[in-house]
Amino acid sequence: QSVLTQPPSVSGAPGQRVTISCTGSSSNIGAGYDVHWYQQLPGTAPKLLIYGNSNRPSGVPDRFSGSKSGTSASLAITGLQAEDEADYYCQSYDTSLSGRVVFGGGTKLTVL
Amino acid sequence: EVQLVESGGGLVQPGGSLRLSCAASGFTFSSYWMHWVRQAPGKGLVWVSRINGDGSSTSYADSVKGRFTISRDNAKNTLFLQMNSLRAEDTAVYYCTRDSHGLGDHDYWGQGTLVTVSS
């Protein structure tokens, strides 16, 4: 089991909005560590999508947004497009694990 | 342009050893923490290890502690992962990643190298 909990799958029709949750605890997200999100397209390496809870790297469309509150974080995707179909992972750090990196289990987004 | 290129993966028998390399370019390598992250076939991302900029501090996941050693050669802009006593459950694609600012996001990823542990 992953330290950070994500739903295994979400889906939505083109143009719709979907959200992916990432639930942690007081030793990681709740301890103040930032949450980052990665997109992994089929057969490729993961790519940074959101950093520092809500910031987009250059080149990432503003359809993608992140937020954090308490011990959880969320990734929202608006105006869903076929090319958004991918696996999404959240990531943070955990004080109980000597500040080690922790990932969520990943969420498969299907565009219907 | 930042580039991370892993090499050294392959097929190895249980109990064997393998050394992965990650050649970095396009940035001041010694200024960044670096990590190894792995992904078993069909599974999610799992952090393996990290090393700070000058190599003086390292950290490992419990599953590899005592078997894997992370190191770096800043003169050659190369990150390493020495993997000993390999087990079937170590089978995965291993990615080298750059940490943007120490305990930060992983802003660049290599293409990965596949390690298969099987008899």
PDB file of N, CA and C in Angstrom, chain A residues 6-7 14 25-26 30 32 37 40 45 49 55 57-58 61 64 68 74 80 82 93 95 98 105 110:
ATOM      1  N   GLN A   6      -4.602   7.379  -3.685  1.00  0.00           N
ATOM      2  CA  GLN A   6      -5.294   7.931  -4.845  1.00  0.00           C
ATOM      3  C   GLN A   6      -6.353   6.935  -5.315  1.00  0.00           C
ATOM      4  N   PRO A   7      -7.416   7.411  -5.962  1.00  0.00           N
ATOM      5  CA  PRO A   7      -8.367   6.463  -6.559  1.00  0.00           C
ATOM      6  C   PRO A   7      -7.678   5.754  -7.724  1.00  0.00           C
ATOM      7  N   PRO A  14     -14.908  13.997 -23.137  1.00  0.00           N
ATOM      8  CA  PRO A  14     -14.200  15.180 -23.645  1.00  0.00           C
ATOM      9  C   PRO A  14     -14.927  16.456 -23.269  1.00  0.00           C
ATOM     10  N   SER A  25      -1.454  12.081   5.371  1.00  0.00           N
ATOM     11  CA  SER A  25      -1.620  12.100   6.826  1.00  0.00           C
ATOM     12  C   SER A  25      -0.805  13.248   7.424  1.00  0.00           C
ATOM     13  N   SER A  26      -0.808  13.281   8.763  1.00  0.00           N
ATOM     14  CA  SER A  26      -0.112  14.350   9.467  1.00  0.00           C
ATOM     15  C   SER A  26       1.404  14.241   9.359  1.00  0.00           C
ATOM     16  N   GLY A  30       0.051  16.684   5.638  1.00  0.00           N
ATOM     17  CA  GLY A  30      -0.374  17.463   6.802  1.00  0.00           C
ATOM     18  C   GLY A  30       0.769  18.087   7.574  1.00  0.00           C
ATOM     19  N   GLY A  32       3.045  19.730   6.196  1.00  0.00           N
ATOM     20  CA  GLY A  32       3.449  20.932   5.475  1.00  0.00           C
ATOM     21  C   GLY A  32       4.287  20.695   4.235  1.00  0.00           C
ATOM     22  N   TRP A  37       2.620  16.700  -8.737  1.00  0.00           N
ATOM     23  CA  TRP A  37       1.862  15.772  -9.573  1.00  0.00           C
ATOM     24  C   TRP A  37       2.629  15.467 -10.860  1.00  0.00           C
ATOM     25  N   GLN A  40       1.989  10.403 -16.619  1.00  0.00           N
ATOM     26  CA  GLN A  40       2.734   9.387 -17.354  1.00  0.00           C
ATOM     27  C   GLN A  40       1.881   8.879 -18.504  1.00  0.00           C
ATOM     28  N   ALA A  45       8.199   7.981 -19.876  1.00  0.00           N
ATOM     29  CA  ALA A  45       8.597   8.331 -18.520  1.00  0.00           C
ATOM     30  C   ALA A  45       7.634   9.370 -17.946  1.00  0.00           C
ATOM     31  N   LEU A  49       3.930  17.703 -13.761  1.00  0.00           N
ATOM     32  CA  LEU A  49       2.721  18.380 -14.208  1.00  0.00           C
ATOM     33  C   LEU A  49       2.377  19.593 -13.323  1.00  0.00           C
ATOM     34  N   ASN A  55       1.531  24.933  -8.771  1.00  0.00           N
ATOM     35  CA  ASN A  55       2.277  25.642  -9.817  1.00  0.00           C
ATOM     36  C   ASN A  55       2.479  24.773 -11.052  1.00  0.00           C
ATOM     37  N   PRO A  57       4.637  23.945 -14.445  1.00  0.00           N
ATOM     38  CA  PRO A  57       5.874  24.214 -15.190  1.00  0.00           C
ATOM     39  C   PRO A  57       5.531  24.830 -16.539  1.00  0.00           C
ATOM     40  N   SER A  58       6.504  25.479 -17.122  1.00  0.00           N
ATOM     41  CA  SER A  58       6.313  26.060 -18.437  1.00  0.00           C
ATOM     42  C   SER A  58       5.879  24.989 -19.431  1.00  0.00           C
ATOM     43  N   PRO A  61      -0.513  23.132 -19.929  1.00  0.00           N
ATOM     44  CA  PRO A  61      -1.719  23.944 -20.151  1.00  0.00           C
ATOM     45  C   PRO A  61      -2.409  24.319 -18.844  1.00  0.00           C
ATOM     46  N   PHE A  64      -4.837  22.268 -16.359  1.00  0.00           N
ATOM     47  CA  PHE A  64      -4.403  21.476 -15.219  1.00  0.00           C
ATOM     48  C   PHE A  64      -4.162  22.409 -14.026  1.00  0.00           C
ATOM     49  N   LYS A  68      -4.154  22.108  -2.373  1.00  0.00           N
ATOM     50  CA  LYS A  68      -3.817  21.324  -1.181  1.00  0.00           C
ATOM     51  C   LYS A  68      -4.573  21.911   0.002  1.00  0.00           C
ATOM     52  N   SER A  74      -5.429  17.805  -4.425  1.00  0.00           N
ATOM     53  CA  SER A  74      -6.243  17.431  -5.574  1.00  0.00           C
ATOM     54  C   SER A  74      -5.651  17.977  -6.852  1.00  0.00           C
ATOM     55  N   LEU A  80     -11.488  18.375 -20.681  1.00  0.00           N
ATOM     56  CA  LEU A  80     -10.808  17.102 -20.910  1.00  0.00           C
ATOM     57  C   LEU A  80     -10.591  16.837 -22.397  1.00  0.00           C
ATOM     58  N   ALA A  82      -8.667  14.010 -25.339  1.00  0.00           N
ATOM     59  CA  ALA A  82      -8.261  12.619 -25.534  1.00  0.00           C
ATOM     60  C   ALA A  82      -6.811  12.392 -25.125  1.00  0.00           C
ATOM     61  N   TYR A  93       6.711  14.144   0.683  1.00  0.00           N
ATOM     62  CA  TYR A  93       7.738  13.593   1.556  1.00  0.00           C
ATOM     63  C   TYR A  93       7.091  13.216   2.876  1.00  0.00           C
ATOM     64  N   THR A  95       7.757  12.612   7.122  1.00  0.00           N
ATOM     65  CA  THR A  95       8.663  12.771   8.263  1.00  0.00           C
ATOM     66  C   THR A  95       8.900  11.462   8.994  1.00  0.00           C
ATOM     67  N   SER A  98      12.034   9.383   7.633  1.00  0.00           N
ATOM     68  CA  SER A  98      13.282  10.147   7.540  1.00  0.00           C
ATOM     69  C   SER A  98      13.290  11.082   6.334  1.00  0.00           C
ATOM     70  N   GLY A 105      -0.403   5.815  -5.259  1.00  0.00           N
ATOM     71  CA  GLY A 105      -0.447   4.593  -6.054  1.00  0.00           C
ATOM     72  C   GLY A 105      -0.741   4.804  -7.536  1.00  0.00           C
ATOM     73  N   THR A 110      -9.269   7.792 -17.822  1.00  0.00           N
ATOM     74  CA  THR A 110      -9.800   7.352 -19.106  1.00  0.00           C
ATOM     75  C   THR A 110     -10.707   8.432 -19.663  1.00  0.00           C
TER      76      THR A 110
END
